[in-house]
PDB file of C-alpha atoms in Angstrom:
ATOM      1  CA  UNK X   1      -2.310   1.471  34.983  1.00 63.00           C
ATOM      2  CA  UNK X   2      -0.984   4.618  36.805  1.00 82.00           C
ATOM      3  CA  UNK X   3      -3.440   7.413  38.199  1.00 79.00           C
ATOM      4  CA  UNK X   4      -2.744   9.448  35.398  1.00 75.00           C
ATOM      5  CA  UNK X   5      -3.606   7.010  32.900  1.00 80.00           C
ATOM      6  CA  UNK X   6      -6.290   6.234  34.368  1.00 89.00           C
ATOM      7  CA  UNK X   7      -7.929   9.528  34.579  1.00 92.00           C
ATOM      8  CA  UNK X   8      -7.605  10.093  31.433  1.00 95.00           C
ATOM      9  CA  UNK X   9      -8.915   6.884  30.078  1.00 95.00           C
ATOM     10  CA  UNK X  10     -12.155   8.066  32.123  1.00 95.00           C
ATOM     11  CA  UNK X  11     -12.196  11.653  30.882  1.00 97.00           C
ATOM     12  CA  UNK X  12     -12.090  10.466  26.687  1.00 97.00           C
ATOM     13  CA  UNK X  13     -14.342   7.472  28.023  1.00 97.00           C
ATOM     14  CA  UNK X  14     -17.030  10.509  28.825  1.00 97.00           C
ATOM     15  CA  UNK X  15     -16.418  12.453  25.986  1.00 97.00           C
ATOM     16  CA  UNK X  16     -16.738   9.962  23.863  1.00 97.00           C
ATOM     17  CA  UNK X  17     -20.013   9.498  25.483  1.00 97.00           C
ATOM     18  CA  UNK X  18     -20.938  12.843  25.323  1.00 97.00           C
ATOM     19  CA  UNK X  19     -20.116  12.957  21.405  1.00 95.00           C
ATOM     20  CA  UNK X  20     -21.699   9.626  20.628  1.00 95.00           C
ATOM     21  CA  UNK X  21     -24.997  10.830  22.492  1.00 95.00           C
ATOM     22  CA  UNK X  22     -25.451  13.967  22.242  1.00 95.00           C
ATOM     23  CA  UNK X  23     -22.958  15.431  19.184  1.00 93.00           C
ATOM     24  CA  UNK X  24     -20.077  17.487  19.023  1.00 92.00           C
ATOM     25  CA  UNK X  25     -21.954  20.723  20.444  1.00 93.00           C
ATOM     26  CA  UNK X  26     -22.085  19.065  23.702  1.00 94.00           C
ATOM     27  CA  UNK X  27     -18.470  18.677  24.481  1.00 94.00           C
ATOM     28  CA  UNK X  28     -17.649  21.154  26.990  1.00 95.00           C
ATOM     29  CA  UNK X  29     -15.470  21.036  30.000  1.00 96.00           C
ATOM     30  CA  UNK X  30     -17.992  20.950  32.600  1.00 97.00           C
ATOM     31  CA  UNK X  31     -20.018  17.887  30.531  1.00 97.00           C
ATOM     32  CA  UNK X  32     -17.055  16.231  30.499  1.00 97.00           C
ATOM     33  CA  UNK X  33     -16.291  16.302  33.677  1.00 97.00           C
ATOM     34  CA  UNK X  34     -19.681  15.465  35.037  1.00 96.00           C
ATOM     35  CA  UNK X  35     -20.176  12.335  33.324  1.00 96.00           C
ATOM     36  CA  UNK X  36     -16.233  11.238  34.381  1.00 96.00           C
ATOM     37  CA  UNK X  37     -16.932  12.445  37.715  1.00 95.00           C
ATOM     38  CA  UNK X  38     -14.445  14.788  38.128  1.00 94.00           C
ATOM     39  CA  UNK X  39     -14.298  18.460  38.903  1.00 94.00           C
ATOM     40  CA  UNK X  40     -13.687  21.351  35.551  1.00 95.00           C
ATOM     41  CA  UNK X  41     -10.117  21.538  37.317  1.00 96.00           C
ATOM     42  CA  UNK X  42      -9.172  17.836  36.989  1.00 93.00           C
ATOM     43  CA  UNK X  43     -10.007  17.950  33.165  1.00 96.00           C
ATOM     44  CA  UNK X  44      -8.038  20.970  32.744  1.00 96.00           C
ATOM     45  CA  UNK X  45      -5.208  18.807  34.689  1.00 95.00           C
ATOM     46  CA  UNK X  46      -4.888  16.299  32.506  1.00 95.00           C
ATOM     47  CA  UNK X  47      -6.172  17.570  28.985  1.00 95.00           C
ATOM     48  CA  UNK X  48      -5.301  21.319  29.592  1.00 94.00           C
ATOM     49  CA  UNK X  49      -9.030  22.193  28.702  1.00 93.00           C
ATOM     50  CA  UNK X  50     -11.875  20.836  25.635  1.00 94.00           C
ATOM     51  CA  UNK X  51      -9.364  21.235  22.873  1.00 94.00           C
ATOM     52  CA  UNK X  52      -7.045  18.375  23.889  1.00 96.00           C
ATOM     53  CA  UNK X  53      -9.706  15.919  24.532  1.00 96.00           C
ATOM     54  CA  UNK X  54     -11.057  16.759  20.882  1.00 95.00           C
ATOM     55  CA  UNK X  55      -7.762  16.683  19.685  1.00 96.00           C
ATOM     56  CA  UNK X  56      -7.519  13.001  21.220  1.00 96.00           C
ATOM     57  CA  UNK X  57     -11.151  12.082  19.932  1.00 96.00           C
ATOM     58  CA  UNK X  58      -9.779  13.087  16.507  1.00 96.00           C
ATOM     59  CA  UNK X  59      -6.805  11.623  16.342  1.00 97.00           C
ATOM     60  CA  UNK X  60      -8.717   8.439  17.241  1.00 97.00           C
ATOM     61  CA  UNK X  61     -10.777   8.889  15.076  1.00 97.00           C
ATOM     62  CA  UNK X  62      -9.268   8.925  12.135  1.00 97.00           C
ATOM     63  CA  UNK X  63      -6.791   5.689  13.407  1.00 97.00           C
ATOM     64  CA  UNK X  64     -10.299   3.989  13.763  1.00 97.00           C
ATOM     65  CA  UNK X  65     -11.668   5.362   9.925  1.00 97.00           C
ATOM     66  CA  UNK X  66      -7.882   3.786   8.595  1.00 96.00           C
ATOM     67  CA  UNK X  67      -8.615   0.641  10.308  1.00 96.00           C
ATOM     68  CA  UNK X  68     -12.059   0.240   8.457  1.00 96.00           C
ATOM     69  CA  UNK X  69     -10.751   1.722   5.372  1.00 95.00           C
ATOM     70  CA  UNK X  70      -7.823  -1.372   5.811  1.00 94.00           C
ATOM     71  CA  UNK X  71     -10.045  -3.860   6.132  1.00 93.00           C
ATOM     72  CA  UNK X  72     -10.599  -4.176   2.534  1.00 86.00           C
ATOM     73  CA  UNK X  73      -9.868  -7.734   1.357  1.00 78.00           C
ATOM     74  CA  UNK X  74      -6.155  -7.909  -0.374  1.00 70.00           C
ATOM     75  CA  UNK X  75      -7.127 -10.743  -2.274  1.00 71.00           C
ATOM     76  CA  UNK X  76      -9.940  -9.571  -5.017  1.00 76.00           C
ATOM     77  CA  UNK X  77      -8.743  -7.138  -7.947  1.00 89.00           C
ATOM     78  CA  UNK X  78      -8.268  -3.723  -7.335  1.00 90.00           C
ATOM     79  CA  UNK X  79     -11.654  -2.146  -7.787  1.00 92.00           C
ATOM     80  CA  UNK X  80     -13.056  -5.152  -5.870  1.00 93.00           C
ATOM     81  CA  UNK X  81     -11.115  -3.814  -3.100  1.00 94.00           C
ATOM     82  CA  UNK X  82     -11.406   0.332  -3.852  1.00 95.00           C
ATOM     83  CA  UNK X  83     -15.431  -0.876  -3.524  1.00 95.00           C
ATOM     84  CA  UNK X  84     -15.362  -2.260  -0.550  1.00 95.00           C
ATOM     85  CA  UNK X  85     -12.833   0.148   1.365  1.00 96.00           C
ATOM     86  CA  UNK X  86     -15.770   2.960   0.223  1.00 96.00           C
ATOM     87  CA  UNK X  87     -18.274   0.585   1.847  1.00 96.00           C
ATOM     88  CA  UNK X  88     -16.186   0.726   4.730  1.00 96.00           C
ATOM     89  CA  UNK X  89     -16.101   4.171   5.517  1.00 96.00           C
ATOM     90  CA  UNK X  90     -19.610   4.446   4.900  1.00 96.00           C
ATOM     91  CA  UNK X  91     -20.263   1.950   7.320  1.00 96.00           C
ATOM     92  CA  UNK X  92     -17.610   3.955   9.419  1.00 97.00           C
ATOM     93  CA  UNK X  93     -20.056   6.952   9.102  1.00 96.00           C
ATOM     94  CA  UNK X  94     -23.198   5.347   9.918  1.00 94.00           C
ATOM     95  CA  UNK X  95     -21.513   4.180  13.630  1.00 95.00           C
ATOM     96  CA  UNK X  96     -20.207   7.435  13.932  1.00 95.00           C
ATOM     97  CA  UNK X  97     -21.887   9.796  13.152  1.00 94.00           C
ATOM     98  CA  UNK X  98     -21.638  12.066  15.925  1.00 94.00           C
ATOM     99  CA  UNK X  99     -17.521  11.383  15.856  1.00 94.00           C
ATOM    100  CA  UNK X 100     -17.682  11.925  12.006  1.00 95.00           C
ATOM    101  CA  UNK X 101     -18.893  15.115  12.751  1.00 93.00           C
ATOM    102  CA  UNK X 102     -16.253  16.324  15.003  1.00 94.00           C
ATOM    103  CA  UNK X 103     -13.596  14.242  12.310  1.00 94.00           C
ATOM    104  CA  UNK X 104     -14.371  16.615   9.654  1.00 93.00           C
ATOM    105  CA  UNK X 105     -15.794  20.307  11.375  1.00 88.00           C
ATOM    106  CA  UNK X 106     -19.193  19.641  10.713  1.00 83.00           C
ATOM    107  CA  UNK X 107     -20.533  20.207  14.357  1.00 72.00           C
ATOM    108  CA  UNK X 108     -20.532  23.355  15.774  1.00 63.00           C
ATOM    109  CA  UNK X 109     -17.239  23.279  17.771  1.00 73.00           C
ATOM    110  CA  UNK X 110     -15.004  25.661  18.077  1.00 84.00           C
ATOM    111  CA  UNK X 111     -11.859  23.102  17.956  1.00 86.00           C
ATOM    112  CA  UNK X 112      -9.375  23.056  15.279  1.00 91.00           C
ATOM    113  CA  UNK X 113      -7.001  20.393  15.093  1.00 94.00           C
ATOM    114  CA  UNK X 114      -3.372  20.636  16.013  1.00 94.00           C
ATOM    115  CA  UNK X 115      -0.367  19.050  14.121  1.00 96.00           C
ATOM    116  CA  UNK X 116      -0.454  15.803  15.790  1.00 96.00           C
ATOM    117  CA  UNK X 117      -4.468  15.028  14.820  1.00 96.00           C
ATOM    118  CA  UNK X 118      -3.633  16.288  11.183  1.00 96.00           C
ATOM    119  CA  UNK X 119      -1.027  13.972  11.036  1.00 96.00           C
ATOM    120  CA  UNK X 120      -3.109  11.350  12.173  1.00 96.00           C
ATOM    121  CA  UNK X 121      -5.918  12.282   9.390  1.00 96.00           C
ATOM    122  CA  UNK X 122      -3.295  12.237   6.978  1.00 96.00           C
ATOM    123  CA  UNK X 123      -2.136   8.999   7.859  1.00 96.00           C
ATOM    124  CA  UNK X 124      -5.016   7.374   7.120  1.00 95.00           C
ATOM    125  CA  UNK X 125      -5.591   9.248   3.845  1.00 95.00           C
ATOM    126  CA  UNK X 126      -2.034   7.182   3.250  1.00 95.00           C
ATOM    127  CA  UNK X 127      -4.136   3.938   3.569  1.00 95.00           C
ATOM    128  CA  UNK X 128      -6.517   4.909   1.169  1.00 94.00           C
ATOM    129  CA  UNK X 129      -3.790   6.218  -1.256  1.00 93.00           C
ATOM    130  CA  UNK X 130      -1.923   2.406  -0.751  1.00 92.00           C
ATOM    131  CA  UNK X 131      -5.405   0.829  -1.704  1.00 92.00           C
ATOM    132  CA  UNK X 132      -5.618   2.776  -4.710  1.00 92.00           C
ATOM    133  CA  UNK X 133      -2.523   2.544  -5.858  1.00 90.00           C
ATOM    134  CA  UNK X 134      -2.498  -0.958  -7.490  1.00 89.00           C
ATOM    135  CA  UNK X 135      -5.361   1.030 -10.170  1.00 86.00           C
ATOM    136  CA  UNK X 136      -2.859   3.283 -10.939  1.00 82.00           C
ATOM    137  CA  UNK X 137       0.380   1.505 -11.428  1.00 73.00           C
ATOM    138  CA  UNK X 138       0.880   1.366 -14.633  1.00 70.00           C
ATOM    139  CA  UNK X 139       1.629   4.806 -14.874  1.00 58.00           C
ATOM    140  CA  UNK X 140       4.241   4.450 -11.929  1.00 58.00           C
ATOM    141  CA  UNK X 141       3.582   7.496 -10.473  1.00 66.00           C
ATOM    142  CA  UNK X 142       2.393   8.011  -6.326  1.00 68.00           C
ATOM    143  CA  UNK X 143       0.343  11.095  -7.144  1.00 86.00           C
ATOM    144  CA  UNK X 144      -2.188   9.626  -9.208  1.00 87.00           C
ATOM    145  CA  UNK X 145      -2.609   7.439  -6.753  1.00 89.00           C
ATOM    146  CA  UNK X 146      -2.955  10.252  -4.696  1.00 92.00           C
ATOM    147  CA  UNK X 147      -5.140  12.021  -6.505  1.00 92.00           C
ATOM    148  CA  UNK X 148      -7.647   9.011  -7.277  1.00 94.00           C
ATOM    149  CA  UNK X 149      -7.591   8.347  -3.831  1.00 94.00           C
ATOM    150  CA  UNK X 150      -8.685  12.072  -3.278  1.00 95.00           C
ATOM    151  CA  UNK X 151     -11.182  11.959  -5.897  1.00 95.00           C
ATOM    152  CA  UNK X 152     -12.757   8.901  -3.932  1.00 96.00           C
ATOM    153  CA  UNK X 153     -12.467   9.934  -0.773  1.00 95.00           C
ATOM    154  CA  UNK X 154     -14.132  13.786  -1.352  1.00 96.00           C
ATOM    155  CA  UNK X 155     -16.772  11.863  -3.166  1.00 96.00           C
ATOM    156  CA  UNK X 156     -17.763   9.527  -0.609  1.00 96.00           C
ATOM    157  CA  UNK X 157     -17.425  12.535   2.261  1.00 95.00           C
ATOM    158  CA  UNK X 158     -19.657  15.274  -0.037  1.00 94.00           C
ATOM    159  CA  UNK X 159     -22.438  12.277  -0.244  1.00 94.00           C
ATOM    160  CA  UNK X 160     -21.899  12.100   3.445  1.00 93.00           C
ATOM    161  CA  UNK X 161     -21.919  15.840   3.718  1.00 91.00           C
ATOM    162  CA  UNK X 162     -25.169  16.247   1.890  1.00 89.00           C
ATOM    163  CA  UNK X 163     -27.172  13.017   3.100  1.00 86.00           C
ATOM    164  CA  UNK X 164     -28.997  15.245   5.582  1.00 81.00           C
ATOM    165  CA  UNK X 165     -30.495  17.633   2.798  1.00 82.00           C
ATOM    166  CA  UNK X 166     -31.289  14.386   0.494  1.00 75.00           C
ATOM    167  CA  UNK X 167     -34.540  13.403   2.302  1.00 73.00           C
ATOM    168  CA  UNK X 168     -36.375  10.912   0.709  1.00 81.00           C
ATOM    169  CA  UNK X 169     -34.035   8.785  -0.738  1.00 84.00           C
ATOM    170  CA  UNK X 170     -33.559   5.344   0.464  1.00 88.00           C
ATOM    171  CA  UNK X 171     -30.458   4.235   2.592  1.00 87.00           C
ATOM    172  CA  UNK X 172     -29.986   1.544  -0.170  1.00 90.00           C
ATOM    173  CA  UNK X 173     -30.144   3.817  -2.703  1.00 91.00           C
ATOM    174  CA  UNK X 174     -28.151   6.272  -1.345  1.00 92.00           C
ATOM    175  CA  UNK X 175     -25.417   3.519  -0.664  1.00 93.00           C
ATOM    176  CA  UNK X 176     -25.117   2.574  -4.122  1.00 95.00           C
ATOM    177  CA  UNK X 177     -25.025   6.441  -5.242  1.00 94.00           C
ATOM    178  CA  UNK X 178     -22.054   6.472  -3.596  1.00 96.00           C
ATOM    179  CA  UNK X 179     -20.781   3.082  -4.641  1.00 96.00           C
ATOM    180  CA  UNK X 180     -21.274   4.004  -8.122  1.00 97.00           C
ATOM    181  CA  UNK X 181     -19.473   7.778  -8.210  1.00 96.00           C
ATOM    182  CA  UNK X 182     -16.630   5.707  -6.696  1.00 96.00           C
ATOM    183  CA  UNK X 183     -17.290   3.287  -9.915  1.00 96.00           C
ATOM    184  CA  UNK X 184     -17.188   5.765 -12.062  1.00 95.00           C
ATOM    185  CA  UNK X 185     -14.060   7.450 -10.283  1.00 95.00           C
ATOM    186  CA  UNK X 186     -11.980   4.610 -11.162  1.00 92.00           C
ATOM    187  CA  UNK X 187     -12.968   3.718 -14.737  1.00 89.00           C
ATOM    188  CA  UNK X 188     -12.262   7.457 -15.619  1.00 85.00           C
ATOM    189  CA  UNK X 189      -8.925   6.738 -14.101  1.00 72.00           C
ATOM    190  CA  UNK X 190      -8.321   3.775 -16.475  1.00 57.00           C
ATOM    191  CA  UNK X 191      -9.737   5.428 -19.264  1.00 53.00           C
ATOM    192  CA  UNK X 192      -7.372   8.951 -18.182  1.00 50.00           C
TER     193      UNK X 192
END
């Protein structure tokens, strides 16, 4: 591993930290560089400054959310799988929170993601879309498939989204809330 690589590995190693600790609204330059034990200057070497260790968090991120999303099992019907995919990214969530947070702009954090990290979140929106798309193939098109998969996926994040104002209600509950929109989602789709 060169120097280079190295540093770097130890400068997302501490942000990662940071988020996973203490939230998005902790990553700064100077956190960052005191838990990696560096100086300011030697994140702003190798990052150029806050934004491109976000915009490495991100697009990690969201490789991470396709890889849970993925691990749906291939071998059940389609809902089967569509089901477990959502339970997936909830479970995603619940790790994550903090990382969630900086995922979708709901920390306070000035960052806004670049081409690159948009690419990446759309590329796993494209696993979701491929999991959806055997419930949609008998009207051989890609953008229902699309648009299912958009359906779901807003659903599950606006339960996410709104889990904080929701107090009272019971993680197991709330689970199956979501489990069941996502349900619902995809018999409206057959019935459509």
């Amino acid at each position: 591993m060169t120097e280079t690589t190295n540093q770097r590995s130890r400068i997302l190693e501490a942000a990662q930290g940071i988020l996973r600790k203490d939230g998005v609204e902790a990553l700064s330059v100077r956190n960052i560089a005191k838990r990696a034990g560096l100086s300011t200057m030697g994140v702003y070497s190798y990052f150029g400054g806050k934004d491109q260790v976000c915009e490495e968090l991100y697009i990690a991120g969201f490789r991470d959310l396709a890889t849970a999303v993925a691990r749906a099992r291939t071998d059940e019907d389609p809902e089967a799988v569509v089901v477990e995919s959502t339970r997936n990214y909830l479970e995603f969530y619940q790790h994550n929170e903090n990382r969630y947070a900086l995922m979708f702009g709901m920390g306070a954090s000035d960052y806004t993601p670049g081409e690159t990290a948009k690419r990446a979140a759309r590329e796993s929106f494209e696993v979701a879309i491929s999991l959806v798309q055997p419930l949609t193939e008998y009207l051989n098109t890609t953008s229902e498939a699309e648009r299912l998969a958009l359906q779901i996926w807003a659903s599950t994040h606006g339960f996410i989204a709104i889990k904080p104002h929701a107090s009272g209600i019971d993680e197991g509950v709330w689970q199956e809330l979501v489990i069941e929109s996502t349900r619902q989602l995809i018999r409206g789709q057959a019935i459509g």
